[in-house]
């Protein structure tokens, strides 16, 4: 542990700081900073841009913690007890090497923003209770490997932001229509050809509301509507014509477009590939 | 009473003892009747009348003292004999100055009284009592019952409106009259005097006036359009011609901070389809505070400071660039 980190931790403990910024300190083992886990006053902890590969279970001893930023580390796994952090509201584990989430991950009582961007997650790596996170306002799953989003996503009724850019999605779940508070939907760079008519229940084009949907192999009628604007897409998928066409399309069961290898060079994969 | 030697009286006899008079005897003559001096005495105490004053009852004469003892009434209030005018009322006798209204102590001898639950009351007090028990107002001037449509209150007392005239136009008043600074006005004159009208209750405002939303309000009627609690001097927020308290304004129209999920009360950062408190606009990677002067890049509609963005893997930046180009192509016809 570098002296500057120790000094910062001591300073935070002595002055009961609520914030501690340990970003870009070349930290590789949190075990090397045992004093860190005694900072029970800490509300916000920033550990981004380090080389942390293991998150020790002691982290939950930071009982006041509301914001935890682990962006850009080497984390492959989170401790099972992490979801017992009673006050955690914002968790950023973006740009790591997660290939699964721990059992019981969905039991955070207050989690509002969960950023899992740029990992190696897919629908099979979510624990069974994941969609019990009904306090979530924002869920970022962009740059992962989801092919499908479970219909249980409809349980996240407070969700305002859903990011699934650059996954391998072949479709959106019908239950997305239940996310009545959704204001921001990122679905660029997937393999989506058609939109469920249920999406038409949402408004993702007026005011600040937005749907980002580029780089998908849309069927021609939808692609045409995107050419003229998002509001036209919504008008179209609400039409009886579209509902009929959508039904036919689903019935036909055409094979989804193949995966691209656009994400093959993701840094989140290197270590895994190296291990194999 | 006379003392005489008149010869014509020599043949007369004393009314009391029926004997004649000696020539040198003093004779008492009273109202045509003659008496021996020793016979002209009180029928009770047989003593002469002091200063010749007697009281007669059923043909007999009494001195003042014995007459009172035998026949004069006692006052029901002061227990003294009542001489002269006696007020007989409520099965008792009274001096006129002792027979008073039980409530206001005015003399009742000449004005008459009303028996009210065993009490003697003057007419006004009786009416007041009656009205009080029946919930009606009694005119402070004429003591008549005031019906609701004629009722006005002037200096706190109820009156028939028709006892007054408008201070301004002199018309006789009705129940719609208003008191203003100690004077009475008919409603049209009152309204013409520039008294602001409360937008909520449409009644004039004579105390503290709140002017807001281009209208006047009673302090207690200027309320939040949502919770209807008066602002009472607290800050209000206007939207579409309505006023709201801070809580409800923010709930209905406020911008919520994406970071703290509370209504933004400080300066607001408005970008990337979201809003932030200016003290909560952090780089999503390193949590450093960003300002309008900071260099930051939008990544999935989240702010990333330039330093953090420079550390992004090249392959990600390349993909981002491609998407950006495509969105420009898509977006060319929008908005």
XYZ file of C-alpha atoms in Angstrom:
611
model
C 0.000 0.000 0.000
C 1.380 3.352 -0.987
C 1.907 5.951 1.704
C -0.500 8.360 0.077
C -3.351 5.813 0.284
C -2.639 5.141 3.963
C -2.513 8.866 4.624
C -5.848 9.369 2.897
C -7.488 6.528 4.810
C -6.077 7.759 8.131
C -7.219 11.257 7.337
C -10.706 10.009 6.469
C -10.883 8.047 9.724
C -9.526 10.842 11.929
C -11.780 13.492 10.424
C -14.743 11.169 9.911
C -14.916 12.083 6.244
C -17.960 10.935 4.341
C -16.180 10.806 1.003
C -13.019 8.937 0.108
C -11.518 9.057 -3.355
C -9.011 6.267 -3.950
C -9.307 6.244 -7.716
C -6.203 5.535 -9.799
C -3.987 4.550 -6.874
C -2.711 1.297 -8.400
C -4.491 -0.631 -5.648
C -4.599 -4.332 -6.429
C -5.538 -5.841 -3.052
C -8.065 -4.168 -0.795
C -6.795 -6.506 1.944
C -3.687 -4.352 1.997
C -5.759 -1.477 3.374
C -7.539 -3.113 6.343
C -8.140 0.306 7.934
C -10.472 1.052 5.054
C -13.158 -1.257 6.386
C -13.352 0.563 9.706
C -14.498 3.817 8.117
C -18.067 3.423 9.282
C -18.863 7.066 8.519
C -18.040 6.678 4.860
C -20.941 7.504 2.537
C -19.117 7.570 -0.764
C -16.139 5.407 -1.740
C -14.421 5.706 -5.077
C -12.058 2.897 -6.067
C -12.177 3.278 -9.834
C -9.176 2.876 -12.158
C -7.339 0.419 -9.926
C -6.346 -3.202 -10.331
C -8.646 -4.718 -7.755
C -9.514 -8.315 -8.616
C -11.176 -9.413 -5.395
C -13.747 -7.457 -3.418
C -13.401 -8.670 0.176
C -16.580 -9.459 2.151
C -15.358 -6.959 4.776
C -16.616 -4.228 2.486
C -20.100 -4.600 3.980
C -18.691 -3.298 7.242
C -18.944 0.136 5.660
C -22.523 0.346 6.876
C -23.106 3.997 5.953
C -21.950 3.562 2.396
C -24.399 4.904 -0.184
C -22.200 5.208 -3.252
C -19.618 2.608 -4.225
C -17.625 3.092 -7.398
C -15.491 0.163 -8.570
C -15.340 1.252 -12.207
C -12.427 -0.055 -14.289
C -10.919 -2.730 -12.103
C -10.226 -6.412 -12.621
C -13.149 -7.753 -10.607
C -14.383 -11.168 -11.692
C -16.662 -11.788 -8.768
C -18.480 -9.852 -6.115
C -18.820 -11.194 -2.556
C -22.144 -12.890 -1.835
C -22.812 -10.616 1.122
C -22.532 -7.411 -0.926
C -26.321 -7.232 -1.252
C -26.598 -6.826 2.521
C -25.309 -3.266 2.241
C -28.376 -1.644 3.727
C -27.772 1.894 2.551
C -26.149 1.402 -0.801
C -27.926 3.456 -3.453
C -25.432 3.646 -6.274
C -23.192 0.755 -7.284
C -20.853 1.110 -10.238
C -19.022 -2.059 -11.209
C -18.667 -0.975 -14.817
C -15.636 -2.007 -16.887
C -14.684 -5.065 -14.901
C -14.504 -8.765 -15.668
C -17.714 -9.989 -14.059
C -19.042 -13.182 -15.585
C -21.780 -13.594 -13.011
C -23.450 -11.872 -10.108
C -23.479 -13.519 -6.678
C -26.452 -15.427 -5.328
C -28.956 -13.154 -3.586
C -27.711 -10.075 -5.431
C -31.292 -8.822 -5.730
C -31.739 -8.197 -2.014
C -30.227 -4.708 -1.825
C -32.946 -2.767 -0.005
C -32.176 0.687 -1.416
C -30.205 0.254 -4.628
C -31.225 2.922 -7.146
C -28.511 2.981 -9.780
C -26.716 -0.195 -10.832
C -24.021 0.168 -13.447
C -22.731 -3.130 -14.818
C -21.605 -1.704 -18.151
C -18.723 -3.442 -19.894
C -18.592 -6.846 -18.212
C -19.180 -10.380 -19.423
C -22.703 -10.866 -18.151
C -25.646 -12.552 -19.828
C -29.166 -13.606 -18.863
C -27.813 -16.801 -17.319
C -25.449 -14.967 -15.023
C -28.201 -13.107 -13.192
C -29.200 -14.640 -9.853
C -32.808 -15.721 -9.371
C -33.789 -12.744 -7.260
C -32.171 -10.119 -9.482
C -35.479 -8.588 -10.536
C -36.536 -8.055 -6.930
C -34.436 -4.895 -7.154
C -37.597 -2.847 -7.519
C -35.956 0.286 -6.089
C -33.785 0.561 -9.209
C -34.066 3.817 -11.163
C -31.311 3.015 -13.604
C -29.899 -0.282 -14.823
C -26.889 -0.185 -17.101
C -26.073 -3.483 -18.803
C -24.464 -2.109 -21.955
C -21.399 -3.853 -23.396
C -22.349 -7.275 -22.025
C -23.447 -10.524 -23.658
C -27.218 -10.671 -23.108
C -29.165 -12.421 -25.856
C -32.467 -12.028 -24.075
C -33.832 -9.907 -21.286
C -36.008 -11.934 -18.873
C -39.688 -10.978 -18.783
C -39.227 -10.369 -15.033
C -37.696 -7.042 -15.992
C -41.291 -5.813 -15.870
C -41.020 -5.961 -12.068
C -38.563 -3.059 -12.032
C -41.416 -0.578 -12.081
C -39.340 2.403 -10.931
C -36.882 1.986 -13.775
C -36.229 5.234 -15.649
C -33.087 4.223 -17.502
C -32.324 0.902 -19.127
C -29.062 0.524 -21.002
C -28.434 -2.606 -23.039
C -26.315 -1.110 -25.802
C -23.919 -3.487 -27.549
C -25.230 -6.801 -26.274
C -26.373 -9.724 -28.394
C -30.101 -9.181 -27.853
C -32.311 -10.770 -30.451
C -35.497 -9.210 -29.064
C -36.915 -7.019 -26.325
C -39.276 -8.615 -23.754
C -42.981 -7.774 -23.947
C -42.782 -6.838 -20.260
C -40.826 -3.737 -21.223
C -44.267 -2.180 -21.688
C -44.729 -2.379 -17.916
C -41.825 -0.015 -17.258
C -44.118 3.000 -17.226
C -41.463 5.339 -15.825
C -38.893 4.509 -18.477
C -37.434 7.657 -20.008
C -34.225 6.412 -21.509
C -33.682 3.183 -23.445
C -30.364 2.260 -25.005
C -30.608 -0.709 -27.366
C -27.995 0.197 -29.985
C -25.718 -2.470 -31.384
C -27.858 -5.555 -30.858
C -29.497 -8.109 -33.147
C -33.046 -6.808 -32.724
C -35.211 -7.022 -35.853
C -38.663 -6.202 -34.482
C -40.012 -4.308 -31.470
C -42.780 -5.751 -29.257
C -46.026 -3.780 -29.754
C -46.099 -3.447 -25.939
C -43.219 -0.969 -26.223
C -45.839 1.325 -27.750
C -47.286 1.835 -24.256
C -44.225 3.897 -23.405
C -43.265 7.374 -24.481
C -39.601 7.455 -25.407
C -39.614 10.354 -27.821
C -41.212 13.483 -26.285
C -39.403 15.988 -24.116
C -36.191 14.606 -22.684
C -37.319 11.013 -23.179
C -35.150 9.143 -25.597
C -34.658 5.767 -27.243
C -31.290 5.030 -28.805
C -31.648 2.181 -31.256
C -29.006 2.415 -33.991
C -27.113 -0.574 -35.314
C -29.849 -3.138 -35.238
C -30.914 -5.270 -38.199
C -34.456 -3.859 -38.254
C -37.093 -5.281 -40.549
C -37.565 -2.809 -43.430
C -40.857 -1.205 -42.190
C -39.271 -0.336 -38.815
C -36.028 0.804 -40.398
C -38.113 3.113 -42.625
C -39.825 4.644 -39.580
C -36.457 5.173 -37.853
C -35.387 7.111 -40.940
C -38.115 9.673 -40.219
C -37.853 9.694 -36.456
C -38.527 7.893 -33.172
C -42.075 9.235 -32.816
C -42.922 7.602 -36.160
C -41.540 4.297 -34.901
C -43.854 4.484 -31.890
C -46.848 5.484 -34.006
C -46.106 2.550 -36.242
C -45.703 -0.136 -33.575
C -48.985 1.020 -32.017
C -50.848 0.410 -35.273
C -53.049 -2.635 -35.885
C -51.104 -3.277 -39.074
C -47.917 -3.634 -37.121
C -49.471 -5.855 -34.464
C -50.547 -8.180 -37.252
C -47.154 -8.127 -38.933
C -45.418 -8.648 -35.586
C -47.610 -11.689 -34.874
C -46.763 -13.138 -38.259
C -43.076 -12.422 -37.743
C -42.986 -14.184 -34.361
C -44.970 -17.138 -35.762
C -42.599 -17.543 -38.670
C -39.789 -17.933 -36.106
C -37.062 -16.786 -38.443
C -33.543 -17.452 -37.198
C -32.009 -14.414 -35.468
C -29.214 -12.641 -37.235
C -25.786 -14.025 -36.305
C -23.655 -12.489 -33.545
C -21.064 -10.047 -34.703
C -17.601 -10.077 -33.238
C -17.604 -6.345 -32.651
C -16.890 -6.895 -28.931
C -14.246 -9.561 -29.376
C -11.505 -7.200 -28.310
C -13.142 -6.106 -25.076
C -10.568 -5.793 -22.319
C -12.991 -7.437 -19.938
C -12.319 -10.724 -21.700
C -8.555 -10.775 -21.796
C -7.942 -12.229 -18.379
C -10.558 -14.920 -18.898
C -9.081 -15.854 -22.228
C -5.647 -15.775 -20.683
C -6.771 -18.195 -18.002
C -8.283 -20.607 -20.456
C -109.301 70.407 63.425
C -110.749 73.471 65.009
C -111.267 74.653 68.559
C -114.462 76.561 68.793
C -117.005 78.083 71.119
C -119.536 78.320 68.328
C -122.982 78.140 69.910
C -124.295 75.948 67.105
C -121.939 73.189 68.239
C -123.293 73.234 71.802
C -126.074 70.901 70.752
C -123.746 68.483 68.978
C -122.396 65.292 70.474
C -118.919 63.690 70.209
C -118.700 61.134 67.417
C -116.891 58.724 69.730
C -118.599 59.025 73.205
C -121.930 60.502 72.062
C -121.983 63.009 74.933
C -122.353 66.725 74.633
C -119.789 69.414 75.073
C -119.339 71.859 77.879
C -119.366 75.487 76.926
C -115.693 76.075 77.616
C -114.602 72.781 76.199
C -112.218 72.463 73.177
C -113.883 70.645 70.345
C -112.092 68.900 67.529
C -113.740 69.255 64.147
C -112.556 66.952 61.450
C -114.303 66.647 58.119
C -117.623 67.815 59.629
C -117.401 65.505 62.621
C -116.806 66.775 66.125
C -114.855 65.201 68.927
C -113.879 65.767 72.508
C -110.193 66.519 72.460
C -109.555 63.462 74.657
C -111.668 61.331 72.300
C -109.769 62.309 69.143
C -106.955 59.691 69.591
C -105.505 56.664 67.833
C -107.909 53.740 67.916
C -105.007 51.471 68.825
C -102.880 53.325 71.361
C -105.449 55.917 72.544
C -102.903 58.647 72.327
C -103.304 61.848 70.423
C -102.105 61.911 66.867
C -98.567 63.323 66.717
C -98.799 66.628 64.916
C -102.418 65.799 64.209
C -101.543 63.302 61.452
C -103.800 60.257 61.368
C -104.574 57.429 58.995
C -108.125 56.219 58.599
C -109.095 52.618 57.906
C -112.628 51.205 58.007
C -113.930 54.258 59.881
C -111.236 54.097 62.548
C -108.346 56.528 62.885
C -104.828 55.416 63.687
C -101.593 57.162 64.415
C -98.954 56.722 61.729
C -97.034 54.133 63.690
C -99.984 51.916 64.527
C -101.455 52.208 61.073
C -98.190 50.951 59.560
C -97.915 48.186 62.106
C -101.445 47.064 61.479
C -101.959 47.593 57.770
C -98.888 48.822 55.766
C -97.155 46.271 53.391
C -93.524 45.311 53.707
C -91.161 45.646 50.681
C -90.118 42.246 49.333
C -86.620 43.542 48.833
C -85.666 45.839 51.734
C -88.298 44.629 54.279
C -89.200 48.227 55.148
C -92.826 49.405 55.193
C -93.979 50.650 51.905
C -95.554 54.049 52.306
C -97.144 55.725 49.365
C -96.919 53.863 46.102
C -96.835 50.099 46.492
C -95.901 47.832 43.599
C -97.765 44.555 43.879
C -96.025 41.942 41.769
C -94.895 38.360 41.942
C -97.044 37.809 45.092
C -95.205 40.502 47.010
C -95.123 44.227 47.657
C -92.318 46.519 46.676
C -91.124 50.086 46.845
C -91.073 51.374 43.284
C -87.329 51.964 43.663
C -86.880 48.396 44.914
C -88.697 46.629 42.068
C -85.875 46.263 39.499
C -84.996 44.135 36.476
C -82.939 41.273 37.796
C -80.491 41.554 34.930
C -80.009 45.248 34.231
C -81.359 46.781 37.503
C -83.569 49.269 35.732
C -86.803 50.313 37.541
C -89.769 48.374 36.320
C -92.565 50.371 38.053
C -93.461 52.480 35.014
C -92.219 50.328 32.091
C -93.818 47.064 33.136
C -92.072 43.751 33.442
C -92.096 40.215 32.095
C -91.926 37.166 34.280
C -89.032 35.060 33.015
C -88.348 31.836 34.854
C -89.552 33.406 38.151
C -87.538 36.558 37.581
C -88.884 40.010 36.848
C -87.126 41.295 33.740
C -87.463 44.420 31.671
C -88.653 43.835 28.090
C -85.230 44.190 26.446
C -83.601 41.782 28.869
C -86.449 39.351 28.462
C -86.114 39.433 24.663
C -82.379 38.987 24.900
C -82.794 36.037 27.196
C -85.380 34.520 24.921
C -83.252 35.093 21.840
C -80.161 33.705 23.497
C -81.988 30.521 24.333
C -83.375 30.221 20.800
C -80.109 31.243 19.051
C -81.503 34.403 17.521
C -80.029 37.857 17.494
C -81.712 40.742 19.244
C -81.361 44.172 17.764
C -79.256 46.285 20.036
C -81.397 49.288 19.208
C -85.034 48.129 19.107
C -84.610 44.864 20.985
C -86.621 43.040 18.362
C -85.522 39.698 16.997
C -83.289 40.172 13.946
C -83.875 37.725 11.126
C -80.776 36.454 9.372
C -81.365 38.444 6.158
C -81.543 41.764 8.041
C -78.769 41.073 10.488
C -75.694 43.249 10.559
C -73.045 43.465 13.210
C -71.891 46.927 14.061
C -69.218 47.420 16.681
C -69.720 43.781 17.650
C -73.465 44.158 18.414
C -76.332 42.823 16.323
C -78.718 45.295 14.698
C -81.502 45.415 12.178
C -79.770 46.761 9.088
C -82.695 49.176 8.462
C -81.795 51.271 11.499
C -78.826 52.565 9.513
C -78.084 54.308 6.265
C -75.064 53.915 4.047
C -72.309 56.324 5.055
C -71.625 56.984 1.389
C -74.942 56.967 -0.520
C -77.360 57.365 2.437
C -79.562 54.511 1.223
C -81.204 52.439 3.920
C -79.079 49.386 4.563
C -79.953 45.718 4.269
C -78.252 42.605 5.501
C -75.498 42.784 2.860
C -74.113 45.986 4.393
C -70.490 45.964 5.525
C -68.639 47.673 8.299
C -65.410 49.320 7.287
C -63.203 51.319 9.627
C -66.101 51.949 12.035
C -68.577 53.042 9.348
C -71.393 51.173 7.648
C -71.729 50.969 3.870
C -74.134 49.273 1.498
C -72.446 46.477 -0.459
C -72.151 48.347 -3.798
C -70.580 51.397 -2.131
C -68.295 49.152 -0.077
C -67.094 47.359 -3.177
C -66.592 50.621 -5.035
C -64.263 51.893 -2.335
C -61.372 49.888 -3.744
C -61.432 47.129 -1.178
C -59.594 44.185 -2.734
C -61.649 41.040 -3.187
C -60.156 37.672 -2.301
C -59.869 35.502 -5.391
C -60.616 32.398 -3.358
C -63.686 33.377 -1.308
C -64.835 36.437 -3.329
C -65.163 38.462 -0.118
C -63.419 41.757 0.576
C -60.070 41.705 2.280
C -59.967 44.112 5.190
C -56.907 42.761 6.950
C -53.605 41.531 5.510
C -53.645 41.232 1.752
C -51.545 38.769 -0.196
C -51.013 39.794 -3.784
C -49.872 36.899 -5.922
C -50.544 35.505 -9.359
C -51.836 38.996 -10.206
C -54.724 38.634 -7.740
C -55.525 39.431 -4.125
C -56.048 36.861 -1.409
C -56.842 36.630 2.272
C -53.672 35.393 3.919
C -55.435 32.212 4.969
C -56.942 31.682 1.497
C -53.704 31.778 -0.484
C -53.016 28.050 -0.501
C -51.134 25.343 -2.354
C -53.202 24.159 -5.309
C -52.362 20.596 -4.354
C -52.494 20.261 -0.544
C -54.601 23.418 0.082
C -52.423 24.467 3.020
C -51.952 28.256 3.299
C -48.456 29.478 2.525
C -48.608 31.978 5.436
C -45.562 33.774 4.169
C -43.639 30.683 3.078
C -42.281 30.621 -0.441
C -44.674 29.487 -3.130
C -43.980 28.263 -6.642
C -46.100 29.243 -9.620
C -47.023 27.084 -12.548
C -49.800 27.604 -15.109
C -51.500 30.284 -13.016
C -51.511 28.147 -9.882
C -49.416 28.321 -6.745
C -47.851 25.310 -5.074
C -45.856 24.682 -1.934
C -42.270 23.603 -2.474
C -42.985 19.942 -1.805
C -45.852 19.667 -4.224
C -44.323 21.871 -6.887
C -41.293 19.630 -6.963
C -43.415 16.531 -6.855
C -45.473 17.706 -9.811
C -43.098 19.759 -11.907
C -39.702 19.740 -10.273
C -36.563 18.406 -11.791
C -35.203 15.487 -9.851
C -31.461 15.047 -9.479
C -30.370 11.812 -11.128
C -27.774 11.316 -8.398
C -29.668 12.037 -5.163
C -33.206 11.547 -6.517
C -34.380 14.706 -4.764
C -35.909 17.821 -6.252
C -33.225 20.226 -7.374
C -33.195 23.364 -5.283
C -29.711 24.624 -6.149
C -28.375 25.366 -9.608
C -29.314 22.663 -12.046
C -27.190 20.786 -14.552
C -29.418 19.847 -17.435
C -27.814 17.605 -20.016
C -27.874 14.049 -21.388
C -31.668 13.792 -21.023
C -31.340 14.182 -17.272
C -30.922 16.779 -14.561
C -28.543 16.989 -11.630
C -27.989 19.269 -8.652
C -24.869 21.202 -9.649
C -23.099 19.751 -6.608
C -24.005 16.213 -7.727
C -22.805 16.278 -11.311
C -19.992 13.740 -11.038
C -17.891 11.897 -13.552
C -19.425 8.421 -13.604
C -15.969 6.850 -13.517
C -13.909 8.784 -10.968
C -16.688 10.616 -9.074
C -14.952 13.965 -9.543
C -17.247 16.957 -9.593
C -17.830 18.387 -13.058
C -18.884 21.916 -13.874
C -20.005 23.590 -17.059
C -16.356 24.501 -17.579
C -15.083 20.929 -17.197
C -14.259 18.874 -20.245
C -16.500 15.857 -20.209
C -17.797 13.360 -22.716
C -21.219 11.772 -22.895
C -21.120 7.985 -22.550
C -24.484 6.202 -22.563
C -25.959 9.584 -21.549
C -23.684 9.644 -18.501
C -20.920 12.210 -17.996
C -17.313 11.004 -18.181
C -14.485 13.425 -17.557
C -11.847 13.764 -20.266
C -9.171 12.050 -18.151
C -11.341 9.008 -17.570
C -12.471 8.863 -21.149
C -8.860 8.852 -22.304
C -8.398 5.650 -20.289
C -11.277 3.899 -22.030
C -10.144 0.918 -24.119
C -9.552 1.832 -27.722
C -11.896 -0.842 -28.996
C -14.760 0.769 -27.016
C -13.944 4.214 -28.314
C -13.870 2.871 -31.849
C -17.295 1.270 -31.430
C -18.615 4.483 -29.882
C -17.370 6.478 -32.827
C -19.105 4.139 -35.259
C -22.412 4.409 -33.332
C -22.073 8.155 -33.178
C -21.703 8.365 -36.933
C -24.725 6.128 -37.387
C -26.866 8.189 -35.020
C -25.975 11.318 -36.953
C -27.146 9.559 -40.080
C -30.355 8.446 -38.345
C -30.987 11.713 -36.637
C -30.729 13.908 -39.683
C -34.493 14.025 -40.183
C -35.450 14.363 -36.536
C -36.580 17.539 -34.783
